[in-house]
Coordinates of C-alpha atoms in Angstrom, one line a residue:
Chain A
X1 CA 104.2 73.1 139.5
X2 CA 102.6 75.5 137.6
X3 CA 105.1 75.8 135.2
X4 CA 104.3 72.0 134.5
X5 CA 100.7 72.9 133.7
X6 CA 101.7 75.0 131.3
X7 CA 103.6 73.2 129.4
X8 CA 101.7 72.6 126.1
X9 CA 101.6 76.6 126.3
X10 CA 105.4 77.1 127.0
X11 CA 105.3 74.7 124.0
X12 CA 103.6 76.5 122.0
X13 CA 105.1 80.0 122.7
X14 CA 109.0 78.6 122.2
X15 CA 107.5 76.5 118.7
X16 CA 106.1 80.2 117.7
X17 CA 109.0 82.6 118.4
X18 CA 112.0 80.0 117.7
X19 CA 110.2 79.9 114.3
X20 CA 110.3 83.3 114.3
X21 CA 113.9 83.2 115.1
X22 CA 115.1 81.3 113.0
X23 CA 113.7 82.9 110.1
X24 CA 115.0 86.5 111.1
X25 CA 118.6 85.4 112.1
X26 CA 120.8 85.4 109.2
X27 CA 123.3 83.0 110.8
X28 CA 120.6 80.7 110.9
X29 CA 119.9 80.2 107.3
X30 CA 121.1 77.0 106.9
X31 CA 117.9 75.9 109.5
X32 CA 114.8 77.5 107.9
X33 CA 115.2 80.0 104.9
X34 CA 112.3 82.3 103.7
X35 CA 108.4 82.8 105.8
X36 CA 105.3 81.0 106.3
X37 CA 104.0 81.0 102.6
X38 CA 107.3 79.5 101.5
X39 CA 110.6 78.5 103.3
X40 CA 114.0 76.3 103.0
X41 CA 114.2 73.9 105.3
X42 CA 118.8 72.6 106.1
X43 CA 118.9 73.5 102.6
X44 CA 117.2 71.1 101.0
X45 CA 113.8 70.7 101.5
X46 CA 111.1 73.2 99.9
X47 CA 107.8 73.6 101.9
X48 CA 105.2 75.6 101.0
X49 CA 101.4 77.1 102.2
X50 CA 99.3 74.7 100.6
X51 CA 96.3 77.3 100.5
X52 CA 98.6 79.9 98.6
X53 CA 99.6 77.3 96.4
X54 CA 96.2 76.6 95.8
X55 CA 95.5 80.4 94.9
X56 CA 98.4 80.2 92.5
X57 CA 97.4 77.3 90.9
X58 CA 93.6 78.7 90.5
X59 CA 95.3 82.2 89.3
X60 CA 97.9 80.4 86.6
X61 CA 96.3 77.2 85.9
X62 CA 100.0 75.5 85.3
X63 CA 101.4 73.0 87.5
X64 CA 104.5 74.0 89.0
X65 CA 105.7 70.6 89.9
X66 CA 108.5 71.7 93.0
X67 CA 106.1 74.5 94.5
X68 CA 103.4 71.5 94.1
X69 CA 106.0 68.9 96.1
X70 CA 106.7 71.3 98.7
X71 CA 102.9 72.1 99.2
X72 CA 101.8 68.6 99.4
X73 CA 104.5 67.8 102.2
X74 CA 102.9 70.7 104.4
X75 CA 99.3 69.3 103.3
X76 CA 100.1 65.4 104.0
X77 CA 101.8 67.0 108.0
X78 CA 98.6 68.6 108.7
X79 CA 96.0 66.8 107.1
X80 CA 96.8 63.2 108.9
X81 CA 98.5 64.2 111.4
X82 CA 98.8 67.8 113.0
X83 CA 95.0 68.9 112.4
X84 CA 94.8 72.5 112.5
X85 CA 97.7 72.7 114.8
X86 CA 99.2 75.9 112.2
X87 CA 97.1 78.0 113.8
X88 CA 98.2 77.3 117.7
X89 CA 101.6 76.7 117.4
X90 CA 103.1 78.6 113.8
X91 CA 100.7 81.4 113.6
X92 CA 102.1 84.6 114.5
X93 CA 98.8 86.1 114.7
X94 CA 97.8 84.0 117.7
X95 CA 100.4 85.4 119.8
X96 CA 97.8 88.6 119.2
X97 CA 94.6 87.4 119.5
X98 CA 95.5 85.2 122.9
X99 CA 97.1 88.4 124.4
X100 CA 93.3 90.0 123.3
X101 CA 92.3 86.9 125.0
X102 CA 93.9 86.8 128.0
X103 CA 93.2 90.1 128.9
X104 CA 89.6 89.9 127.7
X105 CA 89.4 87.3 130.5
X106 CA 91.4 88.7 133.1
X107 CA 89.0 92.0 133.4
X108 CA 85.9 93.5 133.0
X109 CA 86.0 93.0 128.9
X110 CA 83.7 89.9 129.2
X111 CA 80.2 90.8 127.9
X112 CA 81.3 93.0 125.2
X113 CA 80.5 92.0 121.7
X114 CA 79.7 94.4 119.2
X115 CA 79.0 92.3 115.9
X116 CA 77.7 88.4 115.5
X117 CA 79.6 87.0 113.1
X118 CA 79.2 83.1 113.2
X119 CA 81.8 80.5 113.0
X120 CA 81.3 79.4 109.1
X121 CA 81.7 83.4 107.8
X122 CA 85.0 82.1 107.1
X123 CA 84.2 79.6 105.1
X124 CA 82.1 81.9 102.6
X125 CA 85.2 83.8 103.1
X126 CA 87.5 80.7 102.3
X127 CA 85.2 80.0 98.9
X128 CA 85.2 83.5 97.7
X129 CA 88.8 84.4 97.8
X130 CA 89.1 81.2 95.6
X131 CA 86.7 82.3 93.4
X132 CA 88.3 85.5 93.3
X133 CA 91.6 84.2 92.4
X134 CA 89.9 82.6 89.2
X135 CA 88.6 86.0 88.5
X136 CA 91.2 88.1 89.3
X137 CA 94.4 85.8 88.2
X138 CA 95.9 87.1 91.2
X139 CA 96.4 85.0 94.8
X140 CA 93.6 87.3 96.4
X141 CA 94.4 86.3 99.9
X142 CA 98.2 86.4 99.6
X143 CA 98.2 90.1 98.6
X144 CA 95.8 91.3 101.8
X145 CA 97.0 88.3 104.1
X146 CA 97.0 89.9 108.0
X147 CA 99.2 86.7 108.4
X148 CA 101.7 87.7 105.6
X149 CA 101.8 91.3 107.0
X150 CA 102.6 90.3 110.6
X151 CA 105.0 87.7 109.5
X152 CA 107.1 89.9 107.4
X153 CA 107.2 92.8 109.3
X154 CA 108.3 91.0 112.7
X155 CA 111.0 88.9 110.0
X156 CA 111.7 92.3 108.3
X157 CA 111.4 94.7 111.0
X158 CA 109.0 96.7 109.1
X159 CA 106.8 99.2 111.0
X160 CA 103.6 99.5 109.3
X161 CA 102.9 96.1 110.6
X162 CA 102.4 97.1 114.2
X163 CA 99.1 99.1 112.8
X164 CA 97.8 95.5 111.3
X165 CA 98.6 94.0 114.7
X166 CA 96.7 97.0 116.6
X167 CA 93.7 96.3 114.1
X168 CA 93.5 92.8 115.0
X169 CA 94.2 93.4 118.7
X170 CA 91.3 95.9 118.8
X171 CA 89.4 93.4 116.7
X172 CA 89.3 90.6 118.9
X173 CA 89.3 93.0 122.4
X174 CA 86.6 95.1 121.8
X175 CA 84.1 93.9 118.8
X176 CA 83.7 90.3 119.2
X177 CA 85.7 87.5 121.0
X178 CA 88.3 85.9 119.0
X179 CA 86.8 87.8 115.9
X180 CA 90.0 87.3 113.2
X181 CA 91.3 83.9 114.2
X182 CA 88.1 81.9 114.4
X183 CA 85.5 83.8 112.6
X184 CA 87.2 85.4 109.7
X185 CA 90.6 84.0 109.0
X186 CA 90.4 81.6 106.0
X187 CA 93.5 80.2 106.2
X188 CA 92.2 78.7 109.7
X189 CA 89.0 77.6 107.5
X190 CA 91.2 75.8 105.1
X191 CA 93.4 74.3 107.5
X192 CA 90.0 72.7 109.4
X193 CA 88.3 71.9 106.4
X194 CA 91.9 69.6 105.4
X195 CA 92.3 68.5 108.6
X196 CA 89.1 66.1 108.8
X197 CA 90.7 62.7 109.2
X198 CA 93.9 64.4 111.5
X199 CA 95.2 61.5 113.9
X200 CA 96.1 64.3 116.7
X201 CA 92.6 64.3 118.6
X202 CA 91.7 65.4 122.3
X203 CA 90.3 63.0 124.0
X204 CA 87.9 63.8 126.8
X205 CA 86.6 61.0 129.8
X206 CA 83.0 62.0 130.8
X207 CA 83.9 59.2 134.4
X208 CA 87.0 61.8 135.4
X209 CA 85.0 64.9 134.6
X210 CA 83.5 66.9 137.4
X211 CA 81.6 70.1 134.9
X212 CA 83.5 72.8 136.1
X213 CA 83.3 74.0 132.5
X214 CA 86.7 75.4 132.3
X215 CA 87.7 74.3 129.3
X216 CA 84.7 75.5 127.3
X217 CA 85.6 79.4 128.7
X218 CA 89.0 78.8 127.8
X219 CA 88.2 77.4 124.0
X220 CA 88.6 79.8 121.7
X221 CA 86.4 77.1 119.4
X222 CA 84.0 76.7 122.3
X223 CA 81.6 74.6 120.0
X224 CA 84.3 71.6 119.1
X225 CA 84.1 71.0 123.3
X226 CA 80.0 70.3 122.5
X227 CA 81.2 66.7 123.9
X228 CA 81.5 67.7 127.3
X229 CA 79.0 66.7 130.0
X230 CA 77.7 64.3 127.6
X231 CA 79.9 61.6 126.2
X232 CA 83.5 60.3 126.5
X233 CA 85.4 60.7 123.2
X234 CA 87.9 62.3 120.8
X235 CA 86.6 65.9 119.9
X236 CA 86.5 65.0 116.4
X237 CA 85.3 68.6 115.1
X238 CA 87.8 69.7 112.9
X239 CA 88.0 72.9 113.8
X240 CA 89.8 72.2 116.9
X241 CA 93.2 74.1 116.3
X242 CA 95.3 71.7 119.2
X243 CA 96.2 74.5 121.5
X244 CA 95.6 72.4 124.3
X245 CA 94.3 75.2 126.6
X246 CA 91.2 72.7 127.4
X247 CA 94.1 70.4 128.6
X248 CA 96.0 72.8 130.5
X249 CA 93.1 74.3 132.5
X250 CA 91.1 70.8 133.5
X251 CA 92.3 70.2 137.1
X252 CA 90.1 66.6 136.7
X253 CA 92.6 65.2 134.1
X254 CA 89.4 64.5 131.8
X255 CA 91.1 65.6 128.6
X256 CA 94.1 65.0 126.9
X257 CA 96.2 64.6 123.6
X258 CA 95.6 61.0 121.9
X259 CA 96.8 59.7 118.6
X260 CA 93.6 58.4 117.1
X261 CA 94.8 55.8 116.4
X262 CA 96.2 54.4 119.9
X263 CA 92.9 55.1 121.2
X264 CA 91.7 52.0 118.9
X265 CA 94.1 49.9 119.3
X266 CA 93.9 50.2 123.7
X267 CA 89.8 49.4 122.9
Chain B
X1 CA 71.3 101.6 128.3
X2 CA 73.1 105.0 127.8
X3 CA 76.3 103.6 129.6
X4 CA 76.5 101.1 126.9
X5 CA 76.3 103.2 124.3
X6 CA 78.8 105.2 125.3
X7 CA 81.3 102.3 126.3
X8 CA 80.5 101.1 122.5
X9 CA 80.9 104.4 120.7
X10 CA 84.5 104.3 122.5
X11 CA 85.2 100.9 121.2
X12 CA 84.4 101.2 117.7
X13 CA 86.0 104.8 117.8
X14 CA 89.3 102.6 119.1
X15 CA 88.9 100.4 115.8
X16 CA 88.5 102.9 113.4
X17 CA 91.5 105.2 114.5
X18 CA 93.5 101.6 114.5
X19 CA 92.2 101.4 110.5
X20 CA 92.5 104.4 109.5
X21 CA 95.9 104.6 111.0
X22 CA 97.5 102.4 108.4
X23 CA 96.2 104.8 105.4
X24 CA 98.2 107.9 107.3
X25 CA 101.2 105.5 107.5
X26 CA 104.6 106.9 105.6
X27 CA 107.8 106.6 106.1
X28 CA 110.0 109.6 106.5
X29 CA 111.3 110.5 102.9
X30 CA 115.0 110.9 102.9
X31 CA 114.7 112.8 99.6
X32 CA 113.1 114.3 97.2
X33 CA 113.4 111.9 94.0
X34 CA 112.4 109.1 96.5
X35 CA 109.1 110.0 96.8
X36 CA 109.0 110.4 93.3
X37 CA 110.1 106.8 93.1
X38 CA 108.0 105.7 95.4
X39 CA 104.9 107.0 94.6
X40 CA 105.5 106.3 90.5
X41 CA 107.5 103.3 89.8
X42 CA 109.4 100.5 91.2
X43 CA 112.1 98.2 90.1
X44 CA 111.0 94.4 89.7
X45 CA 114.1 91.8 90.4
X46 CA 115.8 90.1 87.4
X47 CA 114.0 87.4 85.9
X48 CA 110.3 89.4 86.2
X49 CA 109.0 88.6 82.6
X50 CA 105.4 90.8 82.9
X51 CA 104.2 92.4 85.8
X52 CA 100.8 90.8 85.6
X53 CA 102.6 87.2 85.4
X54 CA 104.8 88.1 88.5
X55 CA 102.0 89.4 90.5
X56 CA 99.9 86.0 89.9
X57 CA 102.4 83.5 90.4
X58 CA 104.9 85.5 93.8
X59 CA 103.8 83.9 96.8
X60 CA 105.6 87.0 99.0
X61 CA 108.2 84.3 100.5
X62 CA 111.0 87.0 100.2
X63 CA 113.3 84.1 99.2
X64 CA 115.1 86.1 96.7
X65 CA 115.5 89.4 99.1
X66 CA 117.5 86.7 101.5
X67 CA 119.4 85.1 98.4
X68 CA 120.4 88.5 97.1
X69 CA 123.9 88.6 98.6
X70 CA 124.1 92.7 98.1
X71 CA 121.1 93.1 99.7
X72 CA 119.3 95.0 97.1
X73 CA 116.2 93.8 97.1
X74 CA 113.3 95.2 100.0
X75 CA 109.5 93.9 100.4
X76 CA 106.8 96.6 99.5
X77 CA 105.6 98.0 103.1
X78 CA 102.1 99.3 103.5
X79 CA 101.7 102.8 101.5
X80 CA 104.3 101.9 98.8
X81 CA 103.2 101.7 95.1
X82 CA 104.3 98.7 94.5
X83 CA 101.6 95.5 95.4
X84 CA 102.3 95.0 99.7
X85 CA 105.2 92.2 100.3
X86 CA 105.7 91.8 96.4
X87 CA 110.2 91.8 96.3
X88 CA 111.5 95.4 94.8
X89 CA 113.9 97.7 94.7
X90 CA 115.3 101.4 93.7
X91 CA 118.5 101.7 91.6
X92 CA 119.9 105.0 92.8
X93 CA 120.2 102.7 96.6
X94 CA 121.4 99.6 95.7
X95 CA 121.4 98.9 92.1
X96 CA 121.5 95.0 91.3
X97 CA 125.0 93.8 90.5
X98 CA 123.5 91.0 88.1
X99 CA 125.6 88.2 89.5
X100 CA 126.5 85.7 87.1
X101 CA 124.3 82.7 88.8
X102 CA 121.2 85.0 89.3
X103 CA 120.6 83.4 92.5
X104 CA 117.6 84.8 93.2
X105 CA 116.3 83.4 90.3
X106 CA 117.4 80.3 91.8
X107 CA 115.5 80.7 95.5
X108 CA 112.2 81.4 94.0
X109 CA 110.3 78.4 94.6
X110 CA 107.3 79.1 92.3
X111 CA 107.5 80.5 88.6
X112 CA 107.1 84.4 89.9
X113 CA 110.8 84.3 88.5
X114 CA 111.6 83.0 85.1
X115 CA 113.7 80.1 85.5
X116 CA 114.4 80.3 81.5
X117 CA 116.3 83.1 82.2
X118 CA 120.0 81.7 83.2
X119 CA 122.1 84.4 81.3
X120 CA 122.4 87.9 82.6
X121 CA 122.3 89.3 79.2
X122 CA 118.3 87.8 79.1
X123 CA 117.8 89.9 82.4
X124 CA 115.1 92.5 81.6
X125 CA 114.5 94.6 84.6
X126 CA 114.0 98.4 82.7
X127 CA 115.9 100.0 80.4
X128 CA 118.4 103.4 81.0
X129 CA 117.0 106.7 80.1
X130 CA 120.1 109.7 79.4
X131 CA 118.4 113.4 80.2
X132 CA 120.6 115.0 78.2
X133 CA 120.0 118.9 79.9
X134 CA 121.7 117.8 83.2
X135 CA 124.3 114.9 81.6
X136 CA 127.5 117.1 82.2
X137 CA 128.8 114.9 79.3
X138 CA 126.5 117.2 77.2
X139 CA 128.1 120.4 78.4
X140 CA 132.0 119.2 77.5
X141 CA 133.1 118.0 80.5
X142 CA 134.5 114.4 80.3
X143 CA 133.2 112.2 82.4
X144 CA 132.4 108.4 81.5
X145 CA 131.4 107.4 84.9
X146 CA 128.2 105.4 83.6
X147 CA 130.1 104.2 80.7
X148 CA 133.1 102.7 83.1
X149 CA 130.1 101.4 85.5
X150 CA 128.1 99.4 83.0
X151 CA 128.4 95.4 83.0
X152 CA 128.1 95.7 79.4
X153 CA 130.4 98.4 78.8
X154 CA 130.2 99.2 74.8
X155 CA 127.7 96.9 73.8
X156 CA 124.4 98.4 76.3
X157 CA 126.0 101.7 76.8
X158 CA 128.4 103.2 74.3
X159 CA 130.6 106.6 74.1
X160 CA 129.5 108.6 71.1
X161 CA 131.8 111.2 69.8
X162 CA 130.2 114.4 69.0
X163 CA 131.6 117.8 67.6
X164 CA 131.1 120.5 70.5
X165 CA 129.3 123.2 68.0
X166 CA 129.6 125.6 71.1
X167 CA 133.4 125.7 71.1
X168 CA 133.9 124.6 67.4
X169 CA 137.3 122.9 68.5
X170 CA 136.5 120.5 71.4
X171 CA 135.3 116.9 71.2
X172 CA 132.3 115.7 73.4
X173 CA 131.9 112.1 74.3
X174 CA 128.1 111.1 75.3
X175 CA 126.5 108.3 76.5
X176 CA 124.4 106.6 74.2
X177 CA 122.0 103.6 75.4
X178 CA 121.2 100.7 73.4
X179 CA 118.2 98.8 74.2
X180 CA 118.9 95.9 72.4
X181 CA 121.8 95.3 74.9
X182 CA 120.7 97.4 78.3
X183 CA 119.1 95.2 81.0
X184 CA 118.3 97.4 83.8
X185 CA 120.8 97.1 86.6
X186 CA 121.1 100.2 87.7
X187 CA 124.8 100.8 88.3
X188 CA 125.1 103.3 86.0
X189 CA 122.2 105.0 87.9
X190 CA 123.8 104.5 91.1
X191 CA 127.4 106.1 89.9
X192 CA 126.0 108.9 88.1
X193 CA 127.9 112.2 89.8
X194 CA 124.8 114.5 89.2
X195 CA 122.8 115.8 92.1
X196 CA 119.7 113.7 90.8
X197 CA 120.8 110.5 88.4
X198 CA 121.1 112.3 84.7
X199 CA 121.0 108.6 83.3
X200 CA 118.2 106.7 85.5
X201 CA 116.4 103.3 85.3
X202 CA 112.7 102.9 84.3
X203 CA 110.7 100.3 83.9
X204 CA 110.7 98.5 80.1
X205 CA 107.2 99.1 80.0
X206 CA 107.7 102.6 80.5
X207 CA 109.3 103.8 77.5
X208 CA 110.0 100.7 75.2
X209 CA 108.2 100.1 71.9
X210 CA 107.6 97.1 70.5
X211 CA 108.5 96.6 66.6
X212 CA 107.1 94.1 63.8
X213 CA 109.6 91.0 63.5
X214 CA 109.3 91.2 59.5
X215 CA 112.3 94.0 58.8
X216 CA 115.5 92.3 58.2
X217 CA 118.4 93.5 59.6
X218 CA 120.8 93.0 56.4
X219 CA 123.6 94.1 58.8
X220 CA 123.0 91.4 61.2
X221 CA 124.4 88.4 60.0
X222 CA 122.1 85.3 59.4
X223 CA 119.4 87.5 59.9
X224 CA 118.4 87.2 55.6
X225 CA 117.8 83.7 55.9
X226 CA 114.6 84.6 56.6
X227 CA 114.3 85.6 53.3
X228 CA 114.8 82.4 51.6
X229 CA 111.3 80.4 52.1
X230 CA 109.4 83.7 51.2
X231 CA 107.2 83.3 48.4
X232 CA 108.1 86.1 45.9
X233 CA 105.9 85.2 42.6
X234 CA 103.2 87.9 41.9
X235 CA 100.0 86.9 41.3
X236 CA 98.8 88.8 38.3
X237 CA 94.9 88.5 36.9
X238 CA 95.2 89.3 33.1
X239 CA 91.4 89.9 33.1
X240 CA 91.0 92.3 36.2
X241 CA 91.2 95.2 34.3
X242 CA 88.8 94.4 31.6
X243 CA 86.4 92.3 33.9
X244 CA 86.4 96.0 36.2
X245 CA 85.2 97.7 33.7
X246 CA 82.6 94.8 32.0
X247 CA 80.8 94.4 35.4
X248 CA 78.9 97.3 35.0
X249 CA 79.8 99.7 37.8
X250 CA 80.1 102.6 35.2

């Protein structure tokens, strides 16, 4: 039974290492070829990271019409329909940060918080790593990417990537609560500032709820739940990443996943 | 008050031996010239046209480390020279083989490798360097290894025959680069018998000039066409020398 609650998380963990999988084995080239800034999907079709493509293109200033195809795939999946879903169920990173996460919830870690960065420092972030690339005629973000490092070094077994993942486990455990992924990271930024008209949406029935509250200490974007209590609807914040923990932990059935869409059509 | 201050000394001590962790990172050298090469230079795949070029447009996919089928190619780690998950490797491991369909020219997906480049002669990775005090070709001893290794045997690396002025009767047969033909691979690198490579890989940039394009090459042929629109007649002014001395600068 439990299990069965789960299930968006099993979901998510099996979507985040078969990834993972797939791109270290060798004998499974002919799936997924490459990492998450640009890989070969059966052979034939070229996806790309929309936001590095964006750096390259502010670096270069010359169209690269295949690296601009595959990147406009990715960016046409997330933007109508998966929202910021990259950052729940591709990102390696958020294996990290939930472990930080889980255990900052499971013991006496709670109260701590040694810095206050807000929600929208990534967006400054965002804005001037683009800038930077204009300057620099270099993908700024690509070079120093925590996501990049982490990728490659579980794909290529490389060491030195452990430290990175120490840093952001240490990050997110002892200075502020879920610090990289939804403060800092502008990748995440990106993602939610594309994702605006995203058709994945939870809904959330204000008749079923009962205010226990446990979805806003699960949400690691505590303020896209400011719905709760108050009004039924879709959380239409985009900066929902679609983890579905909110789901998982309401014992009242008051939220779910809905296909904007649906939801119009049923009303 | 003083509990908490404690607790957050220890965290942010936690944090900062995390960071500063990375900076001591290195991995165990396995010898001495690969520290050198490490810390000083690294090999760019085929198909690199300019470092800064590369650098702007590599979006660290590591498509090309997968395609290369002898798997020469390695992503920079944290604490290597070259810029961190940017594709590279080090001849005297695995030198590239230059296969004849570049593939990993053909996996990039953005134009970090030039996809002009479809011949291996137009490969320009570095250029050979001979250190003629420990090439045991230099001392008399016959040995073409480099010469028998190179994919462009006699036209990027040639055997020059040389009078052994030590012996007076013996022939000596050196290698002799040409950097019109040499692309960089590395094998002669890799096959060299010396304890460190006498004949070793460096980047173009390292040691290539760059000359005008107006000399002719007479001995190349074609190369004198140039010649042909050039506007010879000499533009003489009768007057200059008498106008010099009229305008009064005496």
């Amino acid at each position: 039974m439990k299990i069965l609650k789960n299930k968006y998380l099993i979901l998510r963990r099996f979507i985040q290492l078969g990834l993972l999988a797939l791109f270290i084995l060798p004998s499974a080239d002919f799936i997924l070829k490459g990492n998450l800034s640009s890989s070969l999907l059966f052979n034939s079709i070229s996806l790309s990271d929309p936001f590095a493509y964006l750096q390259i293109f502010l670096a270069t200033f010359t169209l690269n019409v295949g690296l601009f195809i595959s990147a406009f795939l990715v960016f046409i999946i997330y933007a109508l329909f998966l929202g910021r879903a990259f950052c729940s169920f591709v990102c390696p990173v958020n294996l990290i940060t939930n472990l930080a996460d889980f255990i900052k919830q499971n013991t006496s870690f709670k109260s701590s918080k040694l810095t206050n960065f807000k929600q929208n420092t990534r967006y400054f972030i965002l804005f001037s790593i683009l800038i930077l690339c204009l300057i620099a005629n270099e993908p700024v973000f690509e070079k120093y990417s925590h996501i990049g490092i982490i990728t490659r070094g579980i794909i290529f077994m490389q060491t030195s990537a452990i430290f990175v993942a120490i840093i952001i486990f240490l990050l997110d455990l002892f200075v502020q609560r879920n610090l990289v992924c939804s403060h800092l990271c502008p990748l995440g930024a990106f993602y939610s500032l594309i994702s605006k008209f995203a058709m994945l949406k939870v809904s959330y029935d204000l008749n079923k709820c009962t205010k226990c509250m446990k979805c806003k200490m699960i949400c690691p974007e505590a303020q896209v739940l400011s719905l709760i209590t108050k009004y039924s609807g879709n959380v239409s914040n985009s900066e929902c990443i679609k983890c579905a923990r909110c789901i998982e932990v309401c014992d009242d059935d008051a939220l779910n996943f809905n296909l904007i869409n649906f939801l119009k059509g049923k009303k | 008050m003083r509990r908490q201050f404690f607790t957050n000394t220890i965290k942010i001590l936690a944090v900062g031996v995390g960071t500063f962790s990375i900076f001591k990172l290195n991995d165990t050298p396995k010898s001495e010239s690969k520290i050198e090469l490490k810390k000083s230079f690294f090999l760019r795949p085929p198909g690199v046209v300019s470092e800064k070029h590369f650098l702007a447009n590599c979006i660290r996919c590591a498509k090309c480390v997968k395609a290369c089928p002898y798997n020469t190619l390695s992503l920079a780690k944290i604490g290597e020279f070259a810029s961190l998950g940017t594709p590279k490797f080090s001849a005297n491991e695995i030198p590239c083989y230059l296969c004849d369909d570049l593939p990993c020219i053909k996996a990039c997906p953005t134009d970090a490798l030039d996809k002009s480049i479809d011949k291996i002669s137009l490969v320009n990775i570095g250029r050979a360097i001979v250190d003629e005090s420990s090439c045991v070709a230099h001392f008399g001893i016959q040995c073409d290894a480099c010469y028998r290794a190179c994919p462009f045997i006699d036209k990027a690396l040639k055997l020059e025959y040389k009078r052994n002025e030590r012996t007076k009767k013996h022939a000596m047969l050196v290698p002799k680069v040409d950097y019109d033909y040499c692309v960089g691979c590395g094998l002669c690198e890799k096959v060299c018998i010396t304890k460190k490579p006498a004949i070793v890989i460096l980047p173009t940039s390292f040691i290539l000039g760059e000359r005008n394009d107006n000399y002719v090459k007479g001995w190349v042929s074609g190369d004198d066409e140039r010649l042909k629109h050039i506007d010879t007649s000499k533009k003489h002014d009768e007057k200059k020398a008498i106008n010099y001395l009229n305008d009064g600068e005496f």
